[in-house]
């Protein structure tokens, strides 16, 4: 079968691209940077409810308009269910899971982190407008996944 020279080049380019993608994926997964949350803090997932500060999930004020919020995800809810902060507050969310993989997200805001058992994920966000911000789970975690919500009230 005769294959045109340009077609051969094109096929080799395609194959080389696939090999490059595969090697990139392999390298990243071996280095575990794909699944490791940004700050890299770890926690024993079987002892989340006994491990400070997650034994008392909730809001801690750290400055005039700065807060830390500690969340635990467990099928099918977030703890705390609701926190209230003033307009202009900067909140750093620290989120972990007591069971399976969840996704901590505030739609339309720049908050979206994977929540993996054994890891503490974090994300900082400034709430500039008042409102009732819904926190959702965006990783399918079971039959009640769609009910897994909480609220950040900004007033
Ligand atoms: Cu938790 Cu879906």
mmCIF file with all atom_site columns, N, CA and C and ligand atoms in Angstrom, residues 102 137 139-141 145 148, ligand 1:
data_model
loop_
_atom_site.group_PDB
_atom_site.id
_atom_site.type_symbol
_atom_site.label_atom_id
_atom_site.label_alt_id
_atom_site.label_comp_id
_atom_site.label_asym_id
_atom_site.label_entity_id
_atom_site.label_seq_id
_atom_site.pdbx_PDB_ins_code
_atom_site.Cartn_x
_atom_site.Cartn_y
_atom_site.Cartn_z
_atom_site.occupancy
_atom_site.B_iso_or_equiv
_atom_site.pdbx_formal_charge
_atom_site.auth_seq_id
_atom_site.auth_comp_id
_atom_site.auth_asym_id
_atom_site.auth_atom_id
_atom_site.pdbx_PDB_model_num
ATOM   1  N  N   . UNK A 1 102 ? -15.386 14.234 47.610 1.00 0.00 ? 102 UNK A N   1
ATOM   2  C  CA  . UNK A 1 102 ? -16.424 15.227 47.379 1.00 0.00 ? 102 UNK A CA  1
ATOM   3  C  C   . UNK A 1 102 ? -15.800 16.390 46.607 1.00 0.00 ? 102 UNK A C   1
ATOM   4  N  N   . UNK A 1 137 ? -21.759 20.202 46.331 1.00 0.00 ? 137 UNK A N   1
ATOM   5  C  CA  . UNK A 1 137 ? -20.797 19.132 46.079 1.00 0.00 ? 137 UNK A CA  1
ATOM   6  C  C   . UNK A 1 137 ? -20.819 18.861 44.577 1.00 0.00 ? 137 UNK A C   1
ATOM   7  N  N   . UNK A 1 139 ? -18.759 16.476 43.056 1.00 0.00 ? 139 UNK A N   1
ATOM   8  C  CA  . UNK A 1 139 ? -18.261 15.146 42.721 1.00 0.00 ? 139 UNK A CA  1
ATOM   9  C  C   . UNK A 1 139 ? -19.339 14.151 43.122 1.00 0.00 ? 139 UNK A C   1
ATOM   10 N  N   . UNK A 1 140 ? -19.749 13.308 42.199 1.00 0.00 ? 140 UNK A N   1
ATOM   11 C  CA  . UNK A 1 140 ? -20.808 12.351 42.535 1.00 0.00 ? 140 UNK A CA  1
ATOM   12 C  C   . UNK A 1 140 ? -20.330 11.446 43.670 1.00 0.00 ? 140 UNK A C   1
ATOM   13 N  N   . UNK A 1 141 ? -21.045 11.508 44.812 1.00 0.00 ? 141 UNK A N   1
ATOM   14 C  CA  . UNK A 1 141 ? -20.577 10.791 46.002 1.00 0.00 ? 141 UNK A CA  1
ATOM   15 C  C   . UNK A 1 141 ? -21.612 9.795  46.510 1.00 0.00 ? 141 UNK A C   1
ATOM   16 N  N   . UNK A 1 145 ? -26.100 12.708 46.702 1.00 0.00 ? 145 UNK A N   1
ATOM   17 C  CA  . UNK A 1 145 ? -25.135 13.723 46.244 1.00 0.00 ? 145 UNK A CA  1
ATOM   18 C  C   . UNK A 1 145 ? -25.779 15.089 46.005 1.00 0.00 ? 145 UNK A C   1
ATOM   19 N  N   . UNK A 1 148 ? -26.319 17.572 48.915 1.00 0.00 ? 148 UNK A N   1
ATOM   20 C  CA  . UNK A 1 148 ? -25.175 17.949 49.732 1.00 0.00 ? 148 UNK A CA  1
ATOM   21 C  C   . UNK A 1 148 ? -24.863 19.438 49.536 1.00 0.00 ? 148 UNK A C   1
HETATM 22 CU CU1 . LIG B 2 .   ? -20.555 14.902 48.125 1.00 0.00 ? 1   LIG B CU1 1
HETATM 23 CU CU2 . LIG B 2 .   ? -21.391 14.694 45.928 1.00 0.00 ? 1   LIG B CU2 1
#
